[in-house]
Short mmCIF file of C-alpha atoms in Angstrom, two decimals:
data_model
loop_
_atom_site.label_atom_id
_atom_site.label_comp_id
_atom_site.label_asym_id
_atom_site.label_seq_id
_atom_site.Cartn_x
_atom_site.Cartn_y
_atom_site.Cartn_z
CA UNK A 1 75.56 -25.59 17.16
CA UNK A 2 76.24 -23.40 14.48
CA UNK A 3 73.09 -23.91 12.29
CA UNK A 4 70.14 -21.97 12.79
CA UNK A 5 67.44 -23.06 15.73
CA UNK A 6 64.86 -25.18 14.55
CA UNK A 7 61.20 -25.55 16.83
CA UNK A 8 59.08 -28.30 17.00
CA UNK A 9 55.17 -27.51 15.53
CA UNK A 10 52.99 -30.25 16.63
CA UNK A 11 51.01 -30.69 13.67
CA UNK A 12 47.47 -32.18 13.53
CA UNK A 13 47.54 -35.47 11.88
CA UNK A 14 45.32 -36.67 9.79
CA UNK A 15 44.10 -40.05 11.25
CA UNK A 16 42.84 -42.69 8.61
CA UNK A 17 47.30 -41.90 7.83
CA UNK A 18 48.09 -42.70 11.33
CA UNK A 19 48.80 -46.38 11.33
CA UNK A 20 48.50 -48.30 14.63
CA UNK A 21 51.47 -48.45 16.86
CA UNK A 22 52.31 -51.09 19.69
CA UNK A 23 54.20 -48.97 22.07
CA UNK A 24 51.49 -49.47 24.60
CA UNK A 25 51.54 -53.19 24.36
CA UNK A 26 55.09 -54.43 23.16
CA UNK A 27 57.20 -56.21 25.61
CA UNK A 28 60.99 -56.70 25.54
CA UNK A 29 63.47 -58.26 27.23
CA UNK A 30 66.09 -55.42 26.89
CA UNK A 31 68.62 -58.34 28.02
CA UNK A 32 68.06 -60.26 24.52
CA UNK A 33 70.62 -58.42 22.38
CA UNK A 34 70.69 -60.57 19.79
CA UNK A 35 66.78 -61.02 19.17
CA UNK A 36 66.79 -57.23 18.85
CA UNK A 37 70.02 -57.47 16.79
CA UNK A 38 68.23 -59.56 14.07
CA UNK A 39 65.17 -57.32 13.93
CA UNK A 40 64.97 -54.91 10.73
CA UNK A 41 66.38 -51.53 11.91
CA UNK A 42 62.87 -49.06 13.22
CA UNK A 43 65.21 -46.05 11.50
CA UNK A 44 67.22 -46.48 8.64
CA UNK A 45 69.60 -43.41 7.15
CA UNK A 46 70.91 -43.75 3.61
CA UNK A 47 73.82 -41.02 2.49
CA UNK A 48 72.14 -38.15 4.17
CA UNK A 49 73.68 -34.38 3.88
CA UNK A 50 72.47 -31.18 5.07
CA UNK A 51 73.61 -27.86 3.54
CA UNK A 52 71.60 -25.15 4.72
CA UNK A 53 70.81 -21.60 2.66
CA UNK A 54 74.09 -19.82 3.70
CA UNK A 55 76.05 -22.72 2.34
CA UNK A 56 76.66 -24.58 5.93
CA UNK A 57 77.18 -28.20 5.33
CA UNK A 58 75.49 -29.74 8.59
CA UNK A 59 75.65 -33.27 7.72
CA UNK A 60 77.84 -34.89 5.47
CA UNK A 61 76.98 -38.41 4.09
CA UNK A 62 75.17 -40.08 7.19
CA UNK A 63 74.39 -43.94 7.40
CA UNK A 64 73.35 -45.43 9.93
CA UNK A 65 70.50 -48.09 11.31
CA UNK A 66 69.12 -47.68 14.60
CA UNK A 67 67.68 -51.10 16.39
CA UNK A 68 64.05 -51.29 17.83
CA UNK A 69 63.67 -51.27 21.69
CA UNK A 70 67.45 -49.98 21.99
CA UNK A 71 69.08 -47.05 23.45
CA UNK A 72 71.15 -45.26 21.19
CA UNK A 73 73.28 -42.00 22.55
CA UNK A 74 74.34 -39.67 19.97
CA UNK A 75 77.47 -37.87 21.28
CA UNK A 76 79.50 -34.72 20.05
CA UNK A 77 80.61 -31.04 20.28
CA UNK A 78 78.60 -28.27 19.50
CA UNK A 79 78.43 -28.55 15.75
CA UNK A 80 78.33 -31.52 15.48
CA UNK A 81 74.97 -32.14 13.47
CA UNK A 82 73.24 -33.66 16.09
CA UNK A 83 70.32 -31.36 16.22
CA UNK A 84 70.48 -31.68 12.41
CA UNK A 85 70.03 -35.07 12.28
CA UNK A 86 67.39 -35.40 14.71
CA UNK A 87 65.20 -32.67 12.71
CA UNK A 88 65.19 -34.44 9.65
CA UNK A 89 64.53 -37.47 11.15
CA UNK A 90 61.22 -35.95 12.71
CA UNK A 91 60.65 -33.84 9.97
CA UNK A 92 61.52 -30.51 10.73
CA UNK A 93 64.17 -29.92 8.84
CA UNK A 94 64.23 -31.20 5.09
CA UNK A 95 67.13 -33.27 3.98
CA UNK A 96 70.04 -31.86 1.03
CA UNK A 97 70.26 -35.66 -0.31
CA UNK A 98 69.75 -39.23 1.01
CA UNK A 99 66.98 -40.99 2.59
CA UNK A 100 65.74 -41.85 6.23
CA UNK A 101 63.12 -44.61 6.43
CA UNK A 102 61.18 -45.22 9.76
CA UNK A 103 59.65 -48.49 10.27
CA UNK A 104 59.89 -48.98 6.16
CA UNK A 105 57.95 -46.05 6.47
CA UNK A 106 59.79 -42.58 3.89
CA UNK A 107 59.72 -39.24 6.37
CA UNK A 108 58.97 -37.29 3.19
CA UNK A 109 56.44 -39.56 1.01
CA UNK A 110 54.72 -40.52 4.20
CA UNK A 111 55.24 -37.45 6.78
CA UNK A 112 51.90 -37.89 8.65
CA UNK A 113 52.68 -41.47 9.22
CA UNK A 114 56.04 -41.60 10.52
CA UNK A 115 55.52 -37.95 12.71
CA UNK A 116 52.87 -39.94 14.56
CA UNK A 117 55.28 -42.43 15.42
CA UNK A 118 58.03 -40.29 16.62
CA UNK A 119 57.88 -38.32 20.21
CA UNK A 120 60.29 -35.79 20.74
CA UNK A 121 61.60 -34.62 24.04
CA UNK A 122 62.94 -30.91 23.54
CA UNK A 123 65.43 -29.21 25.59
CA UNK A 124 63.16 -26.73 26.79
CA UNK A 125 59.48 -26.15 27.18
CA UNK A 126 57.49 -23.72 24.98
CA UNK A 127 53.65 -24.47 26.05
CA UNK A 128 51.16 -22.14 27.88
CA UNK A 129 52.34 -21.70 31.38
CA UNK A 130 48.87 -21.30 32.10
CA UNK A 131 47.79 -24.58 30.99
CA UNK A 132 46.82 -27.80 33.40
CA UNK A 133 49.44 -30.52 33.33
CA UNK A 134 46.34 -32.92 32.07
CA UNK A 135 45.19 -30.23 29.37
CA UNK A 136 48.65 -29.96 27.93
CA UNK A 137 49.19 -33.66 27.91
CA UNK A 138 45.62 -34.35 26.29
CA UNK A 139 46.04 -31.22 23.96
CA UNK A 140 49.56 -33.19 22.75
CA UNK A 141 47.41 -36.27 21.89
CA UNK A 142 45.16 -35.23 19.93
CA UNK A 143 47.17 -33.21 17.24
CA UNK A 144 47.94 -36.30 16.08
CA UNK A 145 44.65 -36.95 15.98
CA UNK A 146 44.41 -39.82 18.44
CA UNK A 147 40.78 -40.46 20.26
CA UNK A 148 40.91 -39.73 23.57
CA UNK A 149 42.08 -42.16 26.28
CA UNK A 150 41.96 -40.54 29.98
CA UNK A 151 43.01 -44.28 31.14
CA UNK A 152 45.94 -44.01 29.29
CA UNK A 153 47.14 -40.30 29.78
CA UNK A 154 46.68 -41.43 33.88
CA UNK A 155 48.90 -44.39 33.24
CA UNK A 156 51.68 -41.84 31.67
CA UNK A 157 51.06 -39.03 34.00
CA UNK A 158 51.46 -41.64 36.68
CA UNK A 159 54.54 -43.37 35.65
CA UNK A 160 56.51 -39.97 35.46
CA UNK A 161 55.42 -38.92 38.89
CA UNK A 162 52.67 -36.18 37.40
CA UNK A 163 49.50 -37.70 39.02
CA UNK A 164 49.54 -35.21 42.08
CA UNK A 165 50.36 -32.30 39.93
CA UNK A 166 47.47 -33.02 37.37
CA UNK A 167 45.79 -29.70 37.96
CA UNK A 168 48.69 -27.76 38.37
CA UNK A 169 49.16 -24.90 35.76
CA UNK A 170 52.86 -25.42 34.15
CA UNK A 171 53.92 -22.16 35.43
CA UNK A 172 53.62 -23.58 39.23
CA UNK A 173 55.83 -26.65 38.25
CA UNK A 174 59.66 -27.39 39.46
CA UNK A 175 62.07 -27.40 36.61
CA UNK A 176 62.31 -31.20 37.03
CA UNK A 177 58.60 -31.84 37.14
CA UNK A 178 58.50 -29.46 33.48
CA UNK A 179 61.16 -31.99 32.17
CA UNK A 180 58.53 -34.91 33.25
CA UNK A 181 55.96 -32.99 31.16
CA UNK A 182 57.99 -32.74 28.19
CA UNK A 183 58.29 -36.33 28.17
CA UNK A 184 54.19 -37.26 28.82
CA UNK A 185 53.72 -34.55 26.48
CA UNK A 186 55.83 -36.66 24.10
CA UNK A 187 54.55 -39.97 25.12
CA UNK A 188 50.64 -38.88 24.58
CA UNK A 189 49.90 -40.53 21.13
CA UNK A 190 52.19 -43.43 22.13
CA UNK A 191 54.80 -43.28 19.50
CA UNK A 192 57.55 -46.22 18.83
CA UNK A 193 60.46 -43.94 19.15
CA UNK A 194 61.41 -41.32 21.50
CA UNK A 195 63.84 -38.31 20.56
CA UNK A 196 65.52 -37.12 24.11
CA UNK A 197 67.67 -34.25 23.43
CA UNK A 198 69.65 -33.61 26.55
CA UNK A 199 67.34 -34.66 28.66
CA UNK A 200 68.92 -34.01 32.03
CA UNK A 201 70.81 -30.97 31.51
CA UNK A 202 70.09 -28.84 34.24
CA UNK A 203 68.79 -31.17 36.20
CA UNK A 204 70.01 -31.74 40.09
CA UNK A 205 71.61 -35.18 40.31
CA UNK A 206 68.61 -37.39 42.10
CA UNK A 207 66.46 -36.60 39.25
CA UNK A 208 69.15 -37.13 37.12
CA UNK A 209 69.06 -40.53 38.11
CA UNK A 210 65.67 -40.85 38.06
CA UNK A 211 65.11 -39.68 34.33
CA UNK A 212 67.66 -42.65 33.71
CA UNK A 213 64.99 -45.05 35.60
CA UNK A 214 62.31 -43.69 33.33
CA UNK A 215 64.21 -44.40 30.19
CA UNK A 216 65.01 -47.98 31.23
CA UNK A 217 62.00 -48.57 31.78
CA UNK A 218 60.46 -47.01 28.71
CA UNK A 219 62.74 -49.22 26.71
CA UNK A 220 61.59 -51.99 28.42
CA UNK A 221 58.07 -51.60 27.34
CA UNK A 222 59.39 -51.35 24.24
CA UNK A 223 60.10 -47.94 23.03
CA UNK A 224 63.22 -47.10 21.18
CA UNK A 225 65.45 -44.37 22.54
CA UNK A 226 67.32 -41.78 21.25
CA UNK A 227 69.24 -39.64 22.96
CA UNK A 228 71.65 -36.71 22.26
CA UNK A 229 73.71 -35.69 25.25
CA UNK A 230 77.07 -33.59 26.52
CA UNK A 231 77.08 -36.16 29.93
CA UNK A 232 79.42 -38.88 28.68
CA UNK A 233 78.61 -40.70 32.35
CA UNK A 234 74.85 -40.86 31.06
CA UNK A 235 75.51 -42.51 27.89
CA UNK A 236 77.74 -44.62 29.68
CA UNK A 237 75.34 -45.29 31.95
CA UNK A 238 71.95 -45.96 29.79
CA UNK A 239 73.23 -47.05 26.26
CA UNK A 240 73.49 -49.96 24.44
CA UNK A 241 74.99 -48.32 21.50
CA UNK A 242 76.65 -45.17 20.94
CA UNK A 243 77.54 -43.29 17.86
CA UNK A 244 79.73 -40.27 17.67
CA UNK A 245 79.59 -37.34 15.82
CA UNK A 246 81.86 -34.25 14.60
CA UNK A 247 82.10 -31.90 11.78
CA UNK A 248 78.80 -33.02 10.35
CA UNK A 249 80.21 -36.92 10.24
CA UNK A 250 79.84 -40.08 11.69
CA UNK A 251 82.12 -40.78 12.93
CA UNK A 252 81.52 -43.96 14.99
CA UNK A 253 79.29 -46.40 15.77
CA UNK A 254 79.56 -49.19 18.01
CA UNK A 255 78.30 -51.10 21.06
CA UNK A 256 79.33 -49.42 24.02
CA UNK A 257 81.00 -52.09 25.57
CA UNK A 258 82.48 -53.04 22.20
CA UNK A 259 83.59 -49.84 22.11
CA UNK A 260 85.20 -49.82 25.76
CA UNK A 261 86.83 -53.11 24.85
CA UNK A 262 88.29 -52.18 21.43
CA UNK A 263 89.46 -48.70 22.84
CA UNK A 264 89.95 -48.95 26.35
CA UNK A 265 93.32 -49.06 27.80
CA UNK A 266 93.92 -49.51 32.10
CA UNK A 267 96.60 -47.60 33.65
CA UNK A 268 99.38 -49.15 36.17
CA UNK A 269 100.10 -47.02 39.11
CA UNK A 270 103.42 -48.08 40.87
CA UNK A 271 103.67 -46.21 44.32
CA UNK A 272 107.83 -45.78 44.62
CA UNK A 273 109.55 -46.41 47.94
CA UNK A 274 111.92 -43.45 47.13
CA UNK A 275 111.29 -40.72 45.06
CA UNK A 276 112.54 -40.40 41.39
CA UNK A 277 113.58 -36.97 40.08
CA UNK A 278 113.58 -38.98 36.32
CA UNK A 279 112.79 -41.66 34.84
CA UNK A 280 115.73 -43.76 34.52
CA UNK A 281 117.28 -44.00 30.51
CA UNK A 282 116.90 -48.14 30.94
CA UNK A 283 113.01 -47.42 31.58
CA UNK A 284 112.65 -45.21 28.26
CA UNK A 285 110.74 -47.94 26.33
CA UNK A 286 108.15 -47.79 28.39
CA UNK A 287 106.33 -44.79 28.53
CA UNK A 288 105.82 -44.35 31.34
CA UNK A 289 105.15 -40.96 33.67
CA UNK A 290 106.56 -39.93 36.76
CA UNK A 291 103.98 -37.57 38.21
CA UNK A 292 104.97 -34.12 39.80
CA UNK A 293 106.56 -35.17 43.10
CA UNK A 294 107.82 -38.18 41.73
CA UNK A 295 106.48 -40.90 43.60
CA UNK A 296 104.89 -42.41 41.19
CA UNK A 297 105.35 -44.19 37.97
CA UNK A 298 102.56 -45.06 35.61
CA UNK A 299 102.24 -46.87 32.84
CA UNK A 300 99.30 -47.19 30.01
CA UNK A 301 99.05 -50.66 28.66
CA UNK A 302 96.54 -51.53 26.00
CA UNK A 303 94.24 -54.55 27.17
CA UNK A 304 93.68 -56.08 23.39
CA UNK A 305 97.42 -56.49 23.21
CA UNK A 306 98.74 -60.27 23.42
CA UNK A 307 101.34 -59.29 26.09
CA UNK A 308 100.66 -56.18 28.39
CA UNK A 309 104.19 -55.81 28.90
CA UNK A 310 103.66 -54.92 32.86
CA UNK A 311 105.82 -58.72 33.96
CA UNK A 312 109.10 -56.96 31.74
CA UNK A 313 108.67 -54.16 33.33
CA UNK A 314 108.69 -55.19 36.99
CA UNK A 315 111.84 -57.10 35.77
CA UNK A 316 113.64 -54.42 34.60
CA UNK A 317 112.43 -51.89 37.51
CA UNK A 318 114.14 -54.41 39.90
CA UNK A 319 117.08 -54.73 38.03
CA UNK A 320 117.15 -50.69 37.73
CA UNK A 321 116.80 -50.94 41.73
CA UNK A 322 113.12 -49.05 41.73
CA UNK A 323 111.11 -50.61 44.46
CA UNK A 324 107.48 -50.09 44.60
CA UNK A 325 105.42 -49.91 47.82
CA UNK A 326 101.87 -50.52 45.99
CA UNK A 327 100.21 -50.48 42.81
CA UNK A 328 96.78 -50.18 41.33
CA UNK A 329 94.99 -50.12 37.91
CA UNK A 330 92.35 -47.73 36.37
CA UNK A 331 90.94 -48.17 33.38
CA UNK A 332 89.51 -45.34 30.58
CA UNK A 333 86.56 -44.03 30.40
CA UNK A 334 84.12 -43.40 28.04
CA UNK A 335 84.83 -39.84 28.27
CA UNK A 336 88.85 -40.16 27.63
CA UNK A 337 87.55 -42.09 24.15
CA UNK A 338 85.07 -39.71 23.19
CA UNK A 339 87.50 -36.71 23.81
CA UNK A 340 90.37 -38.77 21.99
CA UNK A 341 87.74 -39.58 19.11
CA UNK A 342 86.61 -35.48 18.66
CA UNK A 343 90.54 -34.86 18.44
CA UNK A 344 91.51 -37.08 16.04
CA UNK A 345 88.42 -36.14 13.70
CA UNK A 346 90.05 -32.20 13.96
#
């Protein structure tokens, strides 16, 4: 991105501020939308900007409410403000103007309080390679001044598939077992909310799949998730809403299969019996595409429309004497609207 790197400092908390959290013990169906839809928001931005010292305007005039116990994906370029957005949020970075409330909670007026809700899952791992896994995971837990709880640091260790590597110093651990870390290291004062920014990158694809298991599931004990990520196939795969960002803006915000609905288009894919060297002048209304060879045809219809157009068109392909052998229908992906989205911000 092209504001200056900000690092997390764990900082001790001070704990008659720390109010109790339910992380541990909430349970919710992630099925029942529209329970969690009439919830309050757990994060609430108000007309937030960002200009940094040398002028950089990072964010420009953010709103947005984020559920509890959903997965939200926050998607865009490199400078987009994600990592912006995110600091503020946990407190690392100070906001230029507006307001960001967490569980009704201000980040500024009550810092202590809200940074002892939040966990946040950094790209990389800055801790003391020479450090036990269960050290480091305890150590996390009490800056924020929670008693401690062996019981429950076994649970977490356990869960992520850390229990055998408990006295393992970091510097012996794979580069997917230090991801796990990051996120028990995160998880060790059992916040409400959990900051994952790009959580698999680098990652082989089997534990790709398995960090996805671990985020289901920590939404399903009721955690909320937020995650910033360049793999458009793992927000399409995890979240229940995505917003999109670029130039500092939001851009949009919607349910992801909202989104897919109101943006999506399929493609037809006509396999000819004889090869066209054109497309013939009494097709031209169409749009379609004849690809390089030119034995096929396809055409992009848009799904919300009242008539898709495709029962004209095999009407007037007869009458233009095209044949087709086959056909077959794709539809877009998330990634075709994201990149279509990022253009049309430009």
């Amino acid at each position: 991105m092209a504001v200056r790197s900000e690092h997390l400092i764990e900082t001790p908390a001070d704990p008659e501020s720390i109010v109790a959290n339910s992380w541990s013990s909430a349970t919710v169906d992630p099925s029942a939308s529209a329970t969690i839809t009439a919830v309050a928001p757990i994060i609430s931005i108000s007309d937030l900007s960002k200009t940094y010292a040398s002028g950089f305007q990072a964010l420009k005039h953010i709103n947005l409410d984020i559920r509890r116990a959903e997965i939200f994906a926050l998607l865009g370029p490199n400078g987009a403000g994600k990592t912006s957005l995110i600091s503020i949020i946990c407190g690392i970075v100070n906001p230029s103007e507006g307001a960001v409330s967490v569980d009704g909670h201000d980040i500024v007026a009550a810092y202590r309080t809200v940074r002892s809700m939040i966990g946040l899952v950094p790209q990389e791992l800055t801790t003391d390679a020479f450090e036990s896994v269960w050290a480091s995971v305890t150590f996390s837990r009490g800056l924020f001044g929670k008693a401690a709880n062996p019981a429950y640091i076994e649970k977490v260790l356990k869960d992520l598939s850390l229990w055998d590597k408990t006295d393992n110093k970091i510097m012996t651990l794979s580069g997917g077992m230090k991801r796990r870390l990051l996120i028990a290291k995160a998880l060790s004062h059992e916040p409400q909310i959990l900051f994952l920014d790009e959580p698999t990158a680098g990652v082989d694809v089997e534990l790709r799949k398995d960090m996805w298991q671990i985020v289901r599931s920590l939404r399903a004990s009721g955690a909320t998730i937020i995650l910033t990520t360049h793999y458009i196939e793992e927000a399409e795969e995890m979240a229940d809403r995505i917003g999109v960002m670029a130039k500092g803006e939001l851009i949009l915000v919607e349910r992801k299969d909202e989104l897919m609905r109101k943006l999506g288009r399929k493609q037809l894919v006509l396999q000819l019996h004889h090869r066209l060297t054109s497309i013939p002048p009494e097709l031209a209304a169409y749009g379609l595409e004849l690809n390089a060879d030119g034995s096929e045809l396809m055409y992009t219809y848009d799904t919300r429309a009242e008539r898709t157009g495709i029962s004209a068109l095999m009407k007037d392909m007869s009458a233009a004497g095209i044949v087709f052998t086959d056909l077959n229908t794709s539809e877009r992906s998330l990634e075709d609207i994201f990149v279509d989205l990022v253009r049309a911000s430009r």
